[in-house]
Short mmCIF file of C-alpha atoms in Angstrom, two decimals:
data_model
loop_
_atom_site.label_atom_id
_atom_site.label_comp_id
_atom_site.label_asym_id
_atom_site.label_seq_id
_atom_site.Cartn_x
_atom_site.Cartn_y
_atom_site.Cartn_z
CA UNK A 237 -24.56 -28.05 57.76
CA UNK A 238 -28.37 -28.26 59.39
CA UNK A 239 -31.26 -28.78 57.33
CA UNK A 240 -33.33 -25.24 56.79
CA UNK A 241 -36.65 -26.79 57.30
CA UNK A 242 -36.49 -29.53 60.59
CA UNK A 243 -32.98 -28.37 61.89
CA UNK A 244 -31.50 -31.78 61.61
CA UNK A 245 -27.61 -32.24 60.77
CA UNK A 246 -27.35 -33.49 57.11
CA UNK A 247 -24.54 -35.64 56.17
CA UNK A 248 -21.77 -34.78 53.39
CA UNK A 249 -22.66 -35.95 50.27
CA UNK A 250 -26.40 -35.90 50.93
CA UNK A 251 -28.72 -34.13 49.02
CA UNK A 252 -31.65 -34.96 50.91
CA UNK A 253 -32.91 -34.41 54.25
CA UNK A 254 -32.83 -37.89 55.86
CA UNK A 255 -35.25 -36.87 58.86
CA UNK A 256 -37.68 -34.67 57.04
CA UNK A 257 -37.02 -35.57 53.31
CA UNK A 258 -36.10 -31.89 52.08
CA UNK A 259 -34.21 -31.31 49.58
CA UNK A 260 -30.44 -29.96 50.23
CA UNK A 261 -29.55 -26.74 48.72
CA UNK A 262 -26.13 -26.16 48.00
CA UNK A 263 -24.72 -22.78 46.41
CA UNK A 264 -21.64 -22.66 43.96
CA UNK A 265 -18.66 -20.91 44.83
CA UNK A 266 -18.91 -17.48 44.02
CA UNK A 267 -15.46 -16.07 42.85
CA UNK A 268 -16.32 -11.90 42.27
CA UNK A 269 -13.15 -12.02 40.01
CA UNK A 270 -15.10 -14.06 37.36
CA UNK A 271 -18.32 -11.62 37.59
CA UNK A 272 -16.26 -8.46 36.61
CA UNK A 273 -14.56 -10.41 33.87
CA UNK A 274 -17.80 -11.30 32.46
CA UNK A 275 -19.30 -7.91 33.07
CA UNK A 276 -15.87 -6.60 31.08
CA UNK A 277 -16.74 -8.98 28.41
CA UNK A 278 -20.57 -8.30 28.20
CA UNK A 279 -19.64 -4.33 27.90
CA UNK A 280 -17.12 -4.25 24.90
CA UNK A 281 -19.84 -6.57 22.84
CA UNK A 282 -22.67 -4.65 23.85
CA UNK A 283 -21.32 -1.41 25.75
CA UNK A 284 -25.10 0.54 25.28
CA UNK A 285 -26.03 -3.27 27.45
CA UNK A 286 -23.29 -2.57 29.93
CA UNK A 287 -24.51 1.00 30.73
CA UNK A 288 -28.40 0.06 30.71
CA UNK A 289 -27.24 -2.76 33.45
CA UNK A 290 -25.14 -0.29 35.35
CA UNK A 291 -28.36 1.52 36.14
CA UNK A 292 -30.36 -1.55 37.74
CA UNK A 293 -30.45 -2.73 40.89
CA UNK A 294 -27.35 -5.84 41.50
CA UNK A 295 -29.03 -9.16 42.30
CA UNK A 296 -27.97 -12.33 44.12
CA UNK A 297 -26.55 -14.91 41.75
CA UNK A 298 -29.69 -17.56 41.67
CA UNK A 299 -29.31 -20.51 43.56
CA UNK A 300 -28.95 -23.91 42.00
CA UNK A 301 -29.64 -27.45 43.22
CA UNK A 302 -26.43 -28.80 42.12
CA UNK A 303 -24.25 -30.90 44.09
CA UNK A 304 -20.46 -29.83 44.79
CA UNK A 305 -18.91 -31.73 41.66
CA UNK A 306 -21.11 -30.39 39.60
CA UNK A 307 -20.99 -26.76 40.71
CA UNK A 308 -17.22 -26.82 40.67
CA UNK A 309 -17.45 -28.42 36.86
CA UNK A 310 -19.86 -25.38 35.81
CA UNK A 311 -17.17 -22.74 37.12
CA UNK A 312 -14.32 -24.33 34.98
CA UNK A 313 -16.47 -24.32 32.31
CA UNK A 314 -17.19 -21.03 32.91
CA UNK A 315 -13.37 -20.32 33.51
CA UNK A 316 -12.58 -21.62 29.77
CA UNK A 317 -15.51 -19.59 28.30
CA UNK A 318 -14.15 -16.83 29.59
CA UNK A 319 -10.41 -17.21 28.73
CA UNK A 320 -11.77 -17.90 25.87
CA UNK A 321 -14.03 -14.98 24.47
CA UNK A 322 -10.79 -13.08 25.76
CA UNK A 323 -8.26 -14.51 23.40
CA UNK A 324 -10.96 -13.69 20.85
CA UNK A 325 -11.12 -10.23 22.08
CA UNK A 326 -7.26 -9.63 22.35
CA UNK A 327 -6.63 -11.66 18.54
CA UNK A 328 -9.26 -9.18 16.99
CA UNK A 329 -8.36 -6.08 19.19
CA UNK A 330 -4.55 -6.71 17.99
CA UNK A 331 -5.27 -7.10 14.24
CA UNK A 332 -7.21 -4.05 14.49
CA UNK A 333 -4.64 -2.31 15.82
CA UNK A 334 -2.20 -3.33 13.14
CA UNK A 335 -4.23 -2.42 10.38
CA UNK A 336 -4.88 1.31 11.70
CA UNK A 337 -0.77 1.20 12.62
CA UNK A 338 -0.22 0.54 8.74
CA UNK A 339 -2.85 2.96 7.27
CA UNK A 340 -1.32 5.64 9.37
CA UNK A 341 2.10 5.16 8.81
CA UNK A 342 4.36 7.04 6.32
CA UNK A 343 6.88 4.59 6.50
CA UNK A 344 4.90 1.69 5.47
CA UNK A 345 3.27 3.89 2.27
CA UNK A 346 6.68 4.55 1.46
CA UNK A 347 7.92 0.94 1.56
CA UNK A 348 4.69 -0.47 -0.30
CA UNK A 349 5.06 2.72 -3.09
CA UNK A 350 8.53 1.14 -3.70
CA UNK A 351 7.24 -2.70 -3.56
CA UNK A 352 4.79 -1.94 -6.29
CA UNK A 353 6.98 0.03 -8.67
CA UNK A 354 9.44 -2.57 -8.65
CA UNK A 355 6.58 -5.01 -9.61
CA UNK A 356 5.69 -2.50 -12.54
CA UNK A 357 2.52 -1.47 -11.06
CA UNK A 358 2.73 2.29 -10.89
CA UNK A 359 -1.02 2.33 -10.24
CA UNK A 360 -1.04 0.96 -6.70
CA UNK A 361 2.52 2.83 -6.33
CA UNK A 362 0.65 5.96 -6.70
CA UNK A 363 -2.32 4.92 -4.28
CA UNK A 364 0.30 4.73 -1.72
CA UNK A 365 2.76 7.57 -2.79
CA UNK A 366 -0.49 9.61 -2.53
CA UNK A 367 -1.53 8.21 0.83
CA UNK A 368 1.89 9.19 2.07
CA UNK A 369 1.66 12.53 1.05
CA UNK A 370 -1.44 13.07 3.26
CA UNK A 371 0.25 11.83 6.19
CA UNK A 372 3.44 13.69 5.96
CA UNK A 373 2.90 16.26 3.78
CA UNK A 374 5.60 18.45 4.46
CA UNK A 375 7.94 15.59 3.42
CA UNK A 376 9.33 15.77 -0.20
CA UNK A 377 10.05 12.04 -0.53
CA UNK A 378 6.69 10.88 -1.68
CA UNK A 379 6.52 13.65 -4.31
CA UNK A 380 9.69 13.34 -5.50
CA UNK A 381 8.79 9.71 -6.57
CA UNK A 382 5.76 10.80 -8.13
CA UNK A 383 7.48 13.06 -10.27
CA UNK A 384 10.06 10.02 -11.36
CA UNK A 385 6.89 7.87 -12.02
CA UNK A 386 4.77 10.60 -14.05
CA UNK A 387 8.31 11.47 -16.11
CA UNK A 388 8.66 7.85 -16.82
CA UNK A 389 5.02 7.31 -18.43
CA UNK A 390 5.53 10.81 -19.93
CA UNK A 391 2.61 12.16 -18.04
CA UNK A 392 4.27 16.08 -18.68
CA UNK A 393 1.12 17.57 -17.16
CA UNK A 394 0.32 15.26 -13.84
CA UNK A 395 4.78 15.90 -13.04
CA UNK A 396 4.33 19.44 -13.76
CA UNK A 397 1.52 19.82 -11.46
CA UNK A 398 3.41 17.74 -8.18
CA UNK A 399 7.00 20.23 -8.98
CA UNK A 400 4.72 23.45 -9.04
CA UNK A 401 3.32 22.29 -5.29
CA UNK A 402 6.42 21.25 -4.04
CA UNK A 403 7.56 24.98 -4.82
CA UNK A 404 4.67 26.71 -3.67
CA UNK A 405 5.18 24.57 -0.67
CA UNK A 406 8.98 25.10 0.31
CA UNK A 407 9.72 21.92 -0.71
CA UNK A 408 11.68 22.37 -3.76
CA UNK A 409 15.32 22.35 -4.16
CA UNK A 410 17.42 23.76 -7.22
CA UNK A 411 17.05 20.27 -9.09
CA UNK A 412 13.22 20.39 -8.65
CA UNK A 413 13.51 24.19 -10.29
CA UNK A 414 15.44 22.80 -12.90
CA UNK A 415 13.35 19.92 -14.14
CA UNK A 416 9.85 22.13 -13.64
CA UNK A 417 11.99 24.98 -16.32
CA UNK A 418 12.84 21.66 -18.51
CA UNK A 419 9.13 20.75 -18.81
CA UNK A 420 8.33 24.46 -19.21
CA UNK A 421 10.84 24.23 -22.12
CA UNK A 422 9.51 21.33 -23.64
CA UNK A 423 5.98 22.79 -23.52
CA UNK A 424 7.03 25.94 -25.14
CA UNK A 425 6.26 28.31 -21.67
CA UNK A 426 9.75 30.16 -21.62
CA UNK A 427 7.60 33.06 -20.79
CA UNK A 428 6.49 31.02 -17.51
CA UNK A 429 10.09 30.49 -16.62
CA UNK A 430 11.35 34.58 -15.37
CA UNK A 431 8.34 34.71 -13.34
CA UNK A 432 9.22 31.11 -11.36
CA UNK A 433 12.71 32.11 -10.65
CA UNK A 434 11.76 36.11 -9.37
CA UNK A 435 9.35 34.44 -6.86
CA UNK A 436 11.67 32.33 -5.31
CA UNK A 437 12.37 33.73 -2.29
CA UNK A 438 15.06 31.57 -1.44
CA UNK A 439 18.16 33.46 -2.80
CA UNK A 440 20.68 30.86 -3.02
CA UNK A 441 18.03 28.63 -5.06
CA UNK A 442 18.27 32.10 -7.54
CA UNK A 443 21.74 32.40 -7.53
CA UNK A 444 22.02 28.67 -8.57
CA UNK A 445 19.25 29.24 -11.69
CA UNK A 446 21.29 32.23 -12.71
CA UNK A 447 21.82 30.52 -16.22
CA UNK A 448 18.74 30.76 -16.90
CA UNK A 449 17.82 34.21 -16.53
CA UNK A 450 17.96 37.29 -19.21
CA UNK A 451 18.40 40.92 -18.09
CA UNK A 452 15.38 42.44 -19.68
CA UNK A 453 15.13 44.97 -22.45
CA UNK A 454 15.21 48.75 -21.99
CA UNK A 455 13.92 51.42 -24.01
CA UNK A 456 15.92 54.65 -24.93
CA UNK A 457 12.84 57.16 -24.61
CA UNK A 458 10.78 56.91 -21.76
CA UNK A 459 6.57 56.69 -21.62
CA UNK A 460 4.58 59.29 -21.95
CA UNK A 461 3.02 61.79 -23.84
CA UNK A 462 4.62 63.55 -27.11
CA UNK A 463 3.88 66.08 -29.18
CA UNK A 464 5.09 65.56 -32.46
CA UNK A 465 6.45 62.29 -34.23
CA UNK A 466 8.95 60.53 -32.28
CA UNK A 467 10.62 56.34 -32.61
CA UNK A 468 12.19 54.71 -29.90
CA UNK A 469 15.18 52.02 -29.39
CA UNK A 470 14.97 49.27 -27.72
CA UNK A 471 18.07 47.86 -25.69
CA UNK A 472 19.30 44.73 -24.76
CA UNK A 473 22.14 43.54 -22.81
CA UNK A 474 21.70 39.77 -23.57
CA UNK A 475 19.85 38.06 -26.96
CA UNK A 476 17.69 39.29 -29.29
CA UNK A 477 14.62 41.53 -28.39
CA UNK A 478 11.24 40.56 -29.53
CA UNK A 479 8.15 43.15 -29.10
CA UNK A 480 4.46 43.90 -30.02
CA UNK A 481 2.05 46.51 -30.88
CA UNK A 482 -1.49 45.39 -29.84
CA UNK A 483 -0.46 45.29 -25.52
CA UNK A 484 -0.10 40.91 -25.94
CA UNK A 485 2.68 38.96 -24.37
CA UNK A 486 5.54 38.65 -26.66
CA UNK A 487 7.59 35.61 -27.54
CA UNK A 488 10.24 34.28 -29.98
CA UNK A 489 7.41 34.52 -32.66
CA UNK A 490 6.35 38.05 -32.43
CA UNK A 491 8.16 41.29 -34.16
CA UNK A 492 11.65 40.52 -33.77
CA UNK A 493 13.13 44.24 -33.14
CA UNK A 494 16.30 45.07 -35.56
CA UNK A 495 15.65 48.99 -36.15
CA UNK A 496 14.11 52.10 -33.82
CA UNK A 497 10.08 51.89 -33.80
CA UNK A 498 8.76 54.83 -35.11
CA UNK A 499 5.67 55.64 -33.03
CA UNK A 500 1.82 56.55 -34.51
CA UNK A 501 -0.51 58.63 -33.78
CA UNK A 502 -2.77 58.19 -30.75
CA UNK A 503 -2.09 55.76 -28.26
CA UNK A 504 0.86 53.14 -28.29
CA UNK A 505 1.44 49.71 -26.48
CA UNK A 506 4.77 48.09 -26.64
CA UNK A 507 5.99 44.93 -25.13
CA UNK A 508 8.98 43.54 -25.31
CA UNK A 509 10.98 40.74 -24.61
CA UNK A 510 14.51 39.70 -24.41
CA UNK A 511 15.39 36.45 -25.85
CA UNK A 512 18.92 34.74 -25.11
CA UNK A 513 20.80 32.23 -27.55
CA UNK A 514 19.45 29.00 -25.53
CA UNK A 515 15.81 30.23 -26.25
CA UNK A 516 15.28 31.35 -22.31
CA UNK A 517 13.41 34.69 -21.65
CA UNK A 518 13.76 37.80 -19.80
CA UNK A 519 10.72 39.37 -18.21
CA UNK A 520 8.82 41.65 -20.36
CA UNK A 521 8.52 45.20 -20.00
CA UNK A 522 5.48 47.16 -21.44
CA UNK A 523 5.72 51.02 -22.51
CA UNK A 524 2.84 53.43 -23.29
CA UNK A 525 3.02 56.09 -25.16
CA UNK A 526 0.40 58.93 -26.72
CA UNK A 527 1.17 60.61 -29.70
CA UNK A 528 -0.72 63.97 -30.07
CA UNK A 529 -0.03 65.72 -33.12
CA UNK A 530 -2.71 68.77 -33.12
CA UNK A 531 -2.04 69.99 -30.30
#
């Protein structure tokens, strides 16, 4: 190695000049592997950094006035900094990645739904039953387990509310039918019950809720208009029939029919209602008629 100012050969070890005094400049190895690291590095802290630096011109690494020891010592250094703030990176990047795995994972709702009950703590149970249900809605396992926890705190309403989605979802079998009639039951809303089993479009589901179903009632004169005083029966195959006069929905507490209806003058608005012996209903029917007597 020749001194850059006189020319002269300069010894190892040397860090000055011994014919002209100057001082010897020595440059660290340069390994390119450990710039891109650190460029990696610098751009997932500070990635609007990375792109601003992308744009300027490279430089030279800067020369120091280090002997060899020392300029190997500052590149292990440099070497543990950088395995270092990578271990960071990769600890942090994993635990990320686990926590997004669990919030998006149906499984793991499921599992901590089922933790929590068994603790007694139906409010976190829900937080995650309901979680699940976002994730896989098209899944009946989460709601089914919301209807067991709303049944068991006799919350009639909130279990009433998850069976009549599942059903207007597709998601219902005949034991989800069953228990949304028992609640309908229990709240008195037989009239609710013909219309949820004619919707279901799913005939073997029908076929299976055939019990509880009621033909509904027929009358023997059929509506229109008359000209002179007329009464009409009303039939039934099944139960008793139950009817009124003023166009409302009948139930088990209006007119109970037990003779023909004779009809008044002017305009007339029957429904009726079939009523079997375990309290279910039939669908009503409504009949108009007009009486016109001066004609």
């Amino acid at each position: 190695m020749l001194c850059k100012k006189c020319g002269a050969k300069l010894k190892d070890g040397h860090v000055y000049c011994e014919k002209c005094g100057e001082p010897v400049q020595i440059v660290p190895d340069f390994n390119p592997l450990d710039e891109a690291v650190l460029e990696n590095v610098a751009g997932m802290m500070n990635p609007e950094e990375k792109s601003t630096s992308d744009r300027r011109t490279v430089q030279a690494p800067p020369v120091h006035t280090h002997t060899k020891p020392q300029a190997e010592k500052l590149t292990l250094q440099r070497k543990l900094w950088i395995l270092g703030i990578a271990a960071v990176l990769l600890i942090a990047g994993g635990g990320v990645g686990f926590l997004t795995y669990r919030s998006n994972s149906y499984t793991y709702q499921i599992q901590k739904a089922q933790e929590y009950r068994d603790k007694q703590n139906t409010g976190r149970a829900v937080v995650y039953l309901e979680k699940a249900m976002e994730l896989k809605p098209e899944d009946p396992a989460a709601y089914e387990t919301l209807v067991e926890i709303y049944t068991e705190q006799h919350k009639d309403e909130e279990a009433v509310a998850v069976l009549e989605h599942m059903i207007d979802q597709g998601l219902a079998t005949v034991e989800e039918y069953e228990e949304l009639i028992g609640f309908y039951k229990k709240a008195e809303r037989m009239s609710d019950i013909p219309d949820l089993i004619l919707n279901c479009t799913d005939q073997n589901i029908r076929k299976a809720l055939s019990d509880y179903t009621v033909p509904a009632p027929d009358a023997d004169l059929a509506p229109g208009i008359y000209y002179k005083n007329v009464e009409i029966e009303l039939l039934a195959d099944i139960g008793e029939i139950y009817y009124t006069f003023d166009g409302s929905q009948p139930t088990h507490k209006s007119h109970l029919y037990v003779r023909p209806i004779m009809l008044r003058e002017g305009k007339n608005i029957i429904r009726a209602v079939a009523v079997n012996g375990d309290g279910y209903y039939s669908q009503d029917i409504t009949l108009e008629y007009e009486i016109k007597l001066d004609q």
